[in-house]
CSV table of N, CA and C in Angstrom, one decimal:
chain,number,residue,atom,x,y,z
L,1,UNK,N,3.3,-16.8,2.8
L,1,UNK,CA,2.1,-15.9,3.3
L,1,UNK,C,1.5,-15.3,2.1
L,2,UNK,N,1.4,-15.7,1.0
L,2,UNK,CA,0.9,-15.1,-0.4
L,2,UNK,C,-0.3,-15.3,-0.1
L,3,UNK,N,-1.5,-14.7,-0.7
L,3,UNK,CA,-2.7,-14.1,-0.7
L,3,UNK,C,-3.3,-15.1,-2.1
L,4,UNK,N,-3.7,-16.0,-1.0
L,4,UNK,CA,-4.6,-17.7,-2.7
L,4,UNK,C,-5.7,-16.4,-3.8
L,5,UNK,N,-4.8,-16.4,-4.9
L,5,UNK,CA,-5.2,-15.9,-6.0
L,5,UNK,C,-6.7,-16.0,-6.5
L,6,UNK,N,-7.8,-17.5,-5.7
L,6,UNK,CA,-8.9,-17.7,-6.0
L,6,UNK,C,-9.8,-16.4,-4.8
L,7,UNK,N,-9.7,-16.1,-3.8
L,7,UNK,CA,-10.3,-15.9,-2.7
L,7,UNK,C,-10.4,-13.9,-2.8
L,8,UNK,N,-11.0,-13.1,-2.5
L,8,UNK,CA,-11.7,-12.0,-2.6
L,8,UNK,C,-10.5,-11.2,-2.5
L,9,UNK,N,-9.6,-10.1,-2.8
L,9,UNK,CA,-9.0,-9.2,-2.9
L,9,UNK,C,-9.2,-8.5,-1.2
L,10,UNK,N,-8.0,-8.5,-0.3
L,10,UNK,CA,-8.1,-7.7,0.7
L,10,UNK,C,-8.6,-6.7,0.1
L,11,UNK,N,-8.3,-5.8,-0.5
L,11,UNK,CA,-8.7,-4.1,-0.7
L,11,UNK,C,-10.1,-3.9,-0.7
L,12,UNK,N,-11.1,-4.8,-0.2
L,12,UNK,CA,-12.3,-4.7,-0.7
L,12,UNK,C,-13.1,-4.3,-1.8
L,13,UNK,N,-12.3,-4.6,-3.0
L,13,UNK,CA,-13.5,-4.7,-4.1
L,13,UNK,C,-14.4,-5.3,-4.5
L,14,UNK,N,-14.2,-6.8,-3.9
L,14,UNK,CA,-15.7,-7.6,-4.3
L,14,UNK,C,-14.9,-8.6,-5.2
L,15,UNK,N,-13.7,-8.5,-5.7
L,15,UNK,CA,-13.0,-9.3,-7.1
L,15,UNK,C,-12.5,-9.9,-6.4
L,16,UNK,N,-11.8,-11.4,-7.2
L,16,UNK,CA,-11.0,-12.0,-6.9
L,16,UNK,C,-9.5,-11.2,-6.9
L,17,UNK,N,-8.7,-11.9,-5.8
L,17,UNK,CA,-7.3,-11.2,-5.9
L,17,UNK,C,-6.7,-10.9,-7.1
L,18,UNK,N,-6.6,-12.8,-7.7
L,18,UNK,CA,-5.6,-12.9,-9.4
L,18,UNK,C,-6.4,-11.3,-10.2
L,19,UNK,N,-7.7,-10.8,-10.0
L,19,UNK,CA,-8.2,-10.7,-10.6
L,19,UNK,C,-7.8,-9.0,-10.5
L,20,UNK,N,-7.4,-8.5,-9.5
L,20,UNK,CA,-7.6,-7.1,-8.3
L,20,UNK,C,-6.2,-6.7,-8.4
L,21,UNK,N,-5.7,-6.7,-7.3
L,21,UNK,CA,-4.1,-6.5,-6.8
L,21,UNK,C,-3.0,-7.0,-7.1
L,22,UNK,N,-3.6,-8.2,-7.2
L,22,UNK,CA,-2.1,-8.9,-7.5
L,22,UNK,C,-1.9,-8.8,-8.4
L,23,UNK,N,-2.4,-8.0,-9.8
L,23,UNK,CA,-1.7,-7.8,-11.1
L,23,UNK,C,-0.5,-6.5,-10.9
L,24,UNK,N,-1.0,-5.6,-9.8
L,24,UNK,CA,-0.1,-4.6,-9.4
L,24,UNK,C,1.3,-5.3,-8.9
L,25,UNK,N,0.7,-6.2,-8.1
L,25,UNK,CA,1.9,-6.9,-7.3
L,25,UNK,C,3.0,-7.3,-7.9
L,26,UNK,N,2.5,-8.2,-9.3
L,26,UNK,CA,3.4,-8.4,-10.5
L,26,UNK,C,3.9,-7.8,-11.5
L,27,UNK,N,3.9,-6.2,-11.0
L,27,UNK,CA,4.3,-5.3,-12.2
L,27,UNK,C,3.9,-4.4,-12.5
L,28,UNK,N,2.1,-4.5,-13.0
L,28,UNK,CA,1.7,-3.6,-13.4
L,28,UNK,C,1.5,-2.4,-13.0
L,29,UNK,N,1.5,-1.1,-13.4
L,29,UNK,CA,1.7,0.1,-12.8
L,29,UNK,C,0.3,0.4,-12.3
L,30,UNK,N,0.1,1.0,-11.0
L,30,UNK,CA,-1.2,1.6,-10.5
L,30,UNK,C,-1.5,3.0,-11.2
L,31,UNK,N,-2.8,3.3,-12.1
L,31,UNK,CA,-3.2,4.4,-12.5
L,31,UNK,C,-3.4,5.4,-11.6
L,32,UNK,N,-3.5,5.3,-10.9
L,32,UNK,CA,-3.8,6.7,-10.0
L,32,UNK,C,-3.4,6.5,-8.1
L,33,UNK,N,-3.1,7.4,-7.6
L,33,UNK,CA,-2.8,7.0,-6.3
L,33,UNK,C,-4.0,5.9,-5.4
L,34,UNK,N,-5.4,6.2,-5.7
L,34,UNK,CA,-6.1,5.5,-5.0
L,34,UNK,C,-6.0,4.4,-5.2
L,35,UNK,N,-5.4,3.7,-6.6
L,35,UNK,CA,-5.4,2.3,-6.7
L,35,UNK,C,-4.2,1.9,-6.1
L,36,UNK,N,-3.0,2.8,-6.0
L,36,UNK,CA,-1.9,2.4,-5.4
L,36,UNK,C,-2.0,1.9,-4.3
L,37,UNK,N,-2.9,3.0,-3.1
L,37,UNK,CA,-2.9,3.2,-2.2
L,37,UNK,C,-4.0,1.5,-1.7
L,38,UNK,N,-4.9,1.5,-2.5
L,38,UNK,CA,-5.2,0.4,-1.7
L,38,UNK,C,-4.6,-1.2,-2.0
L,39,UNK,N,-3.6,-1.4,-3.4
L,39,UNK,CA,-2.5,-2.0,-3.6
L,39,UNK,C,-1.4,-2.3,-2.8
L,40,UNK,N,-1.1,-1.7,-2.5
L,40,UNK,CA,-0.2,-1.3,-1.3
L,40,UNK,C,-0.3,-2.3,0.3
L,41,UNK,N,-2.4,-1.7,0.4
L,41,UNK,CA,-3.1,-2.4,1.6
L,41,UNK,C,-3.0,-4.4,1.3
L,42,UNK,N,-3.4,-4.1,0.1
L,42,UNK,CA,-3.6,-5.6,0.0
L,42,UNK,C,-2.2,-6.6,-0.2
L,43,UNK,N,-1.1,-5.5,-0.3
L,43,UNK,CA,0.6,-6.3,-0.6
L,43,UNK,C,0.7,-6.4,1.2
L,44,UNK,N,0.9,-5.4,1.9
L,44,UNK,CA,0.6,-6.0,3.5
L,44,UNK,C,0.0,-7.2,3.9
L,45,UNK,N,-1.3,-7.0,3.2
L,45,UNK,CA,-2.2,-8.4,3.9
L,45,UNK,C,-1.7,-9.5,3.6
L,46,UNK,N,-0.9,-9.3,1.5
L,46,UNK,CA,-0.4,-10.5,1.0
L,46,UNK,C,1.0,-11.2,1.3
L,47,UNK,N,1.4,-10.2,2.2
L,47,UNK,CA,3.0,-10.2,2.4
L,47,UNK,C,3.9,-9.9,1.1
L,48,UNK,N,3.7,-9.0,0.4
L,48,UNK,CA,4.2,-9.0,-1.2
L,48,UNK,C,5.4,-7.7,-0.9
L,49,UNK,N,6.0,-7.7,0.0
L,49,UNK,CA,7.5,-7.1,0.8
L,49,UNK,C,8.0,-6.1,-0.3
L,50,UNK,N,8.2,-7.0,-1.6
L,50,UNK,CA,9.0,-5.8,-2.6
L,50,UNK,C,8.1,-5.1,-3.1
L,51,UNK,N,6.5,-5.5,-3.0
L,51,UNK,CA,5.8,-4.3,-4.2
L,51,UNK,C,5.6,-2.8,-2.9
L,52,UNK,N,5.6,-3.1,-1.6
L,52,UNK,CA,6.1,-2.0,-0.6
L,52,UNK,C,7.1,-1.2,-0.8
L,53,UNK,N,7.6,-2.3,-0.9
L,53,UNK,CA,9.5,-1.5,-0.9
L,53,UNK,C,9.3,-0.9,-2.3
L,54,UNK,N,9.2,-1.1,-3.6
L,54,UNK,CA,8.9,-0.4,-4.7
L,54,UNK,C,8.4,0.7,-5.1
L,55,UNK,N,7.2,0.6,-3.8
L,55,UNK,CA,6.5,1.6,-4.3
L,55,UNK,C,5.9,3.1,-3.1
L,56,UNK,N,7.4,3.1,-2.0
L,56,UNK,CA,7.7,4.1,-1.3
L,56,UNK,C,8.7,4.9,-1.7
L,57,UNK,N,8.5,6.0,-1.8
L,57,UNK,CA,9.0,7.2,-2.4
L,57,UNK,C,10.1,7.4,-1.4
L,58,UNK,N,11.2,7.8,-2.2
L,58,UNK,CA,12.5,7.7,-1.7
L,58,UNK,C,12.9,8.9,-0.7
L,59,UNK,N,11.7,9.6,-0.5
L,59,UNK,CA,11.9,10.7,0.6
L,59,UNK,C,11.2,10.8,1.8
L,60,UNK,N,10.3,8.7,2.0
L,60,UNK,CA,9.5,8.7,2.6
L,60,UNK,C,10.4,8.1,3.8
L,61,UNK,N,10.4,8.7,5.1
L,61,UNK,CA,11.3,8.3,6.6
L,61,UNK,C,11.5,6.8,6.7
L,62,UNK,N,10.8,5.7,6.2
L,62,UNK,CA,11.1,4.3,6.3
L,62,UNK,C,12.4,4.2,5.1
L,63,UNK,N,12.5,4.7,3.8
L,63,UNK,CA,12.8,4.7,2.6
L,63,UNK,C,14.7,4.3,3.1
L,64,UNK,N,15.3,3.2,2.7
L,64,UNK,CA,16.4,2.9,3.0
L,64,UNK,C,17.1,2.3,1.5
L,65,UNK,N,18.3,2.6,1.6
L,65,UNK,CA,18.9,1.7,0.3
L,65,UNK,C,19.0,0.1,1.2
L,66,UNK,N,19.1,-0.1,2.3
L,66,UNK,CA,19.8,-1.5,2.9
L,66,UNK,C,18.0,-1.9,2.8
L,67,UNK,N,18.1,-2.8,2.2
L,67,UNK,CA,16.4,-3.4,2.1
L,67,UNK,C,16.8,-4.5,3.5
L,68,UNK,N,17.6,-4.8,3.5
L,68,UNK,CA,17.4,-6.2,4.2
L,68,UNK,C,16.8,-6.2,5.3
L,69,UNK,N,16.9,-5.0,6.4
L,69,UNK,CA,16.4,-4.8,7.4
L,69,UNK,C,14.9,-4.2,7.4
L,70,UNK,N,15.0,-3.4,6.3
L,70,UNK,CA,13.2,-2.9,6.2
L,70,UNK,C,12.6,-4.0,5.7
L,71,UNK,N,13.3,-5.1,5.0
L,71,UNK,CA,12.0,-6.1,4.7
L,71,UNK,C,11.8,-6.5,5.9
L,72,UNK,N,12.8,-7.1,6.9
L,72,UNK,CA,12.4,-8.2,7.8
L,72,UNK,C,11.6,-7.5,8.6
L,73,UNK,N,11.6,-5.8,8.5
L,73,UNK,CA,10.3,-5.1,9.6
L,73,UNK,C,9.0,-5.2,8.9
L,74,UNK,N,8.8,-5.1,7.4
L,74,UNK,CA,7.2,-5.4,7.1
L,74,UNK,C,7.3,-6.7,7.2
L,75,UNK,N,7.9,-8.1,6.8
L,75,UNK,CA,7.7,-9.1,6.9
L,75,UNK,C,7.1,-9.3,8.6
L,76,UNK,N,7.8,-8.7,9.5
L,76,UNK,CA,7.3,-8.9,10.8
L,76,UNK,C,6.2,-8.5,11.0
L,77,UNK,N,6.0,-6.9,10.9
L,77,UNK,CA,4.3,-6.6,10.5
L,77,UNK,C,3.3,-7.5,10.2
L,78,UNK,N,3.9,-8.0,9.0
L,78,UNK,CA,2.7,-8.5,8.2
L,78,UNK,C,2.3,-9.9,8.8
L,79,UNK,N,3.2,-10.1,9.2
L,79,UNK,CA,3.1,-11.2,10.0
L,79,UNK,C,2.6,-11.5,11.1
L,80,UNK,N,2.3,-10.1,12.1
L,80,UNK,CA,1.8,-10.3,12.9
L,80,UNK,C,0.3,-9.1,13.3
L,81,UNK,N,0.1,-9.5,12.2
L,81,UNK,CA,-1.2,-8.6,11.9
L,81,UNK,C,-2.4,-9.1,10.9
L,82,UNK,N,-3.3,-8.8,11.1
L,82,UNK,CA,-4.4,-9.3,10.3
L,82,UNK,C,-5.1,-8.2,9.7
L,83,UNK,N,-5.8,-8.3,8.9
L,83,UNK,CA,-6.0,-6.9,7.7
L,83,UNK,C,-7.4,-7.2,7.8
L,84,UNK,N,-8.4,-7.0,8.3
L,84,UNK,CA,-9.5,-7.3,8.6
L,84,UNK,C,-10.3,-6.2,7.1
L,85,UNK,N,-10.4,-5.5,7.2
L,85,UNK,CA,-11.2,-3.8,6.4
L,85,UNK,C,-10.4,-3.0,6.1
L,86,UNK,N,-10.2,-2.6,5.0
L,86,UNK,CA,-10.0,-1.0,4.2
L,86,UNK,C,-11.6,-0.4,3.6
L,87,UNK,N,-11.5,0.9,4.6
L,87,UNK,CA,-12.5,1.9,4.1
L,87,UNK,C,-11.7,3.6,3.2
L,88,UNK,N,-12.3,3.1,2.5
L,88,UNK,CA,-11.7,4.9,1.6
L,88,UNK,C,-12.2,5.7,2.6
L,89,UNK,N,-12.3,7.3,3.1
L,89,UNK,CA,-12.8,7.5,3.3
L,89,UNK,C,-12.8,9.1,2.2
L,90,UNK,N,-12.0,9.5,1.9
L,90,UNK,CA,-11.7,10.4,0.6
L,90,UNK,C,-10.1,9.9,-0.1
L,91,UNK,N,-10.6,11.1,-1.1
L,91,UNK,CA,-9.8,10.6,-2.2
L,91,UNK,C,-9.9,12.2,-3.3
L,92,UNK,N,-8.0,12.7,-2.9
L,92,UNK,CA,-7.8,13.6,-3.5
L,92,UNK,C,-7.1,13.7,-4.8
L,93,UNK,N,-7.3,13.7,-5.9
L,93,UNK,CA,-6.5,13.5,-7.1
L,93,UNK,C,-6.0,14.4,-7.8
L,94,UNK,N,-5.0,14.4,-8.0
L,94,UNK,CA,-3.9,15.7,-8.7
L,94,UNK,C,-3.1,14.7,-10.0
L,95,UNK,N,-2.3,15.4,-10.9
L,95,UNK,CA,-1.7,15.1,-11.9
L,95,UNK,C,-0.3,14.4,-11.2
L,96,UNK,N,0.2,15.0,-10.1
L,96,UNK,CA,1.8,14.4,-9.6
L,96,UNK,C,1.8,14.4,-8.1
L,97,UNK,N,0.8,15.3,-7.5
L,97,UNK,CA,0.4,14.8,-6.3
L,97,UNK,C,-1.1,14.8,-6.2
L,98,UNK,N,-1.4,13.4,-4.7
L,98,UNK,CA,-2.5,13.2,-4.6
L,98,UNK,C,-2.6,12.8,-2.8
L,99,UNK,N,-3.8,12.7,-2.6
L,99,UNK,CA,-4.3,12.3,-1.5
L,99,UNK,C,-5.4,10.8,-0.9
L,100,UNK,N,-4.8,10.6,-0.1
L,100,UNK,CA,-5.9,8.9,-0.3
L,100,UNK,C,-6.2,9.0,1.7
L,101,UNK,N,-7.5,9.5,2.3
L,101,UNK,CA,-7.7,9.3,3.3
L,101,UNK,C,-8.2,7.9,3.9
L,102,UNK,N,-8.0,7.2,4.6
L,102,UNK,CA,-8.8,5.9,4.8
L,102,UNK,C,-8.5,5.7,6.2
L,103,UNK,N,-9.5,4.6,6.5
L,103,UNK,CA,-9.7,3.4,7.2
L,103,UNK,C,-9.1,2.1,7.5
L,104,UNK,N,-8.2,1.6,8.6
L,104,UNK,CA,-7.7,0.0,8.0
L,104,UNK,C,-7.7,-0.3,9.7
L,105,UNK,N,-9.1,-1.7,9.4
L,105,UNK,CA,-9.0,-2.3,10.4
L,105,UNK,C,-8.3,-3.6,10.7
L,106,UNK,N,-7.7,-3.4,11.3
L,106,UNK,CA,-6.4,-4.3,11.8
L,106,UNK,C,-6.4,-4.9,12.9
L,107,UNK,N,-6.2,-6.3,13.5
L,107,UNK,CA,-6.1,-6.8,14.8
L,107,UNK,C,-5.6,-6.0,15.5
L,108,UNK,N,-4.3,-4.9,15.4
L,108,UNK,CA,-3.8,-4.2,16.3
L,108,UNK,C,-4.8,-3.2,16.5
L,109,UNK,N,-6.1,-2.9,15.9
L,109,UNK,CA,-7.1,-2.0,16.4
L,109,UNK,C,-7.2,-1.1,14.6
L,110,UNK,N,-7.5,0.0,15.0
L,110,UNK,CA,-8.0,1.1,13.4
L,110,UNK,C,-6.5,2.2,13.5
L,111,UNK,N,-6.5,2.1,12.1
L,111,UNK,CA,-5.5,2.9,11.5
L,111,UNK,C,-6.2,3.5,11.1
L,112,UNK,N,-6.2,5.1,10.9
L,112,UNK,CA,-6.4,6.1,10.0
L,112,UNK,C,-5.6,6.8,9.7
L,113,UNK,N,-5.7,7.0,8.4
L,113,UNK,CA,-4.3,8.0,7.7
L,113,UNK,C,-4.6,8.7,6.6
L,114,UNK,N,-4.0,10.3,6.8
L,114,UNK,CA,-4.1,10.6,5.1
L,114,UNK,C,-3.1,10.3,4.7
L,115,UNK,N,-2.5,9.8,3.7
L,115,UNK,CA,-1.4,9.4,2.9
L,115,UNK,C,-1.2,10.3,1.7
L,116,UNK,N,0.1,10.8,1.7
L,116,UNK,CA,0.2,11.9,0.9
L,116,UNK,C,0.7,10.7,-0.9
L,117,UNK,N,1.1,10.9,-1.9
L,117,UNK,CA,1.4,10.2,-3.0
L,117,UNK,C,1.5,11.0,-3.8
L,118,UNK,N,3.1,11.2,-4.3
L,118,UNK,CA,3.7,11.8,-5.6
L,118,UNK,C,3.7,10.8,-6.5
L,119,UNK,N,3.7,11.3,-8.1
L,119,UNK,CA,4.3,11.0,-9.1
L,119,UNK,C,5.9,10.9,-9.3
L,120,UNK,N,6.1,10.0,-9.5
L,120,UNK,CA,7.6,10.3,-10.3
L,120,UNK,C,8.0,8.9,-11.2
L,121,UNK,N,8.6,9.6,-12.0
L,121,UNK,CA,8.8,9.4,-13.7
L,121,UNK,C,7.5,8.0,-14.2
L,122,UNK,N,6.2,8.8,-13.9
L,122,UNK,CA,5.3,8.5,-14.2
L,122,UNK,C,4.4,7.1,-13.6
L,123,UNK,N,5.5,7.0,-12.2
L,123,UNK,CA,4.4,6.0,-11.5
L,123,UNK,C,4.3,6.4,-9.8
L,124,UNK,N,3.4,6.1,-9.3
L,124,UNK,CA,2.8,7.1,-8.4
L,124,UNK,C,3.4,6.2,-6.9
L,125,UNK,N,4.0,7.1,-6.4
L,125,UNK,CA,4.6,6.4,-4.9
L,125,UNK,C,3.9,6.8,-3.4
L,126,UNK,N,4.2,5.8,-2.4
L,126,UNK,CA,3.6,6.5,-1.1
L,126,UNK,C,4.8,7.6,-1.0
L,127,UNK,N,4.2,8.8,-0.4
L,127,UNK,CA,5.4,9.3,0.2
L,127,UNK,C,5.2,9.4,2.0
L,128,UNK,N,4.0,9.5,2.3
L,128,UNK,CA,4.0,9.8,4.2
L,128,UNK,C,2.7,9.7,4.0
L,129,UNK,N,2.0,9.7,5.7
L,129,UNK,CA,1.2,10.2,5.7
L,129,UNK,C,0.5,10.9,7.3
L,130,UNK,N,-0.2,11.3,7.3
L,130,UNK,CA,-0.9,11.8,8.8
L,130,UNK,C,-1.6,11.0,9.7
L,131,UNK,N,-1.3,10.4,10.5
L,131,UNK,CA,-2.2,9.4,11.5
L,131,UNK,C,-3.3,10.7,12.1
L,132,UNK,N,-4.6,10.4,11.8
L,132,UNK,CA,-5.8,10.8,11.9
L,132,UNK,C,-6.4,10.1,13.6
């Protein structure tokens, strides 16, 4: 279910994927929560399971040491969902915390959320967020 490296970046930037997200996917660290945050969106769409699991903060309610069972629940998600739109809608930036409000239209209907995002040891995690 990987995300063809030639074709537009879920997160809507207008870029190709190879070009967008998936360098986060593979490692690279997101500069600021907003890029996480829509990184994140486009690892869902991509089905990219560990860069989720990676990059939820260990005090966030999903947050487990036993991965086995939290993957096979995003892998189900992602699998049975389609990622239609991400809209920013704000975007709060702090040095170690931050805020990313958005939009995500989804076959199961619209998600909105503020998503809260700490720093720690210098790379920025989901930690929760507010269904809007």
């Amino acid at each position: 279910m990987k995300h063809p490296a030639n074709t537009f970046c879920p997160c809507g930037s207008g870029i190709k994927y190879k070009k967008c997200c998936s360098k986060y996917h593979k490692g690279a660290l997101a500069p600021d929560a907003l890029t996480l945050m829509k990184s994140r969106y486009s690892a869902y769409a991509a089905g990219e399971i560990d860069y989720i699991i990676k990059t939820t903060h260990p005090d966030n309610s999903d947050y487990t040491e036993d991965t086995k069972q939290w993957k096979e629940d995003i892998a189900l998600f992602c699998k049975n969902t389609d990622f239609l739109k991400l809209t920013v809608l704000q975007f709060i930036d702090g040095k170690e915390e931050a805020y990313v409000t958005f939009s995500a239209m989804l076959s199961s209907g619209e998600l909105k959320e503020k998503s809260r995002f700490l720093k720690k040891d210098g790379k920025w995690l989901y930690v929760d967020g507010e269904f809007l």
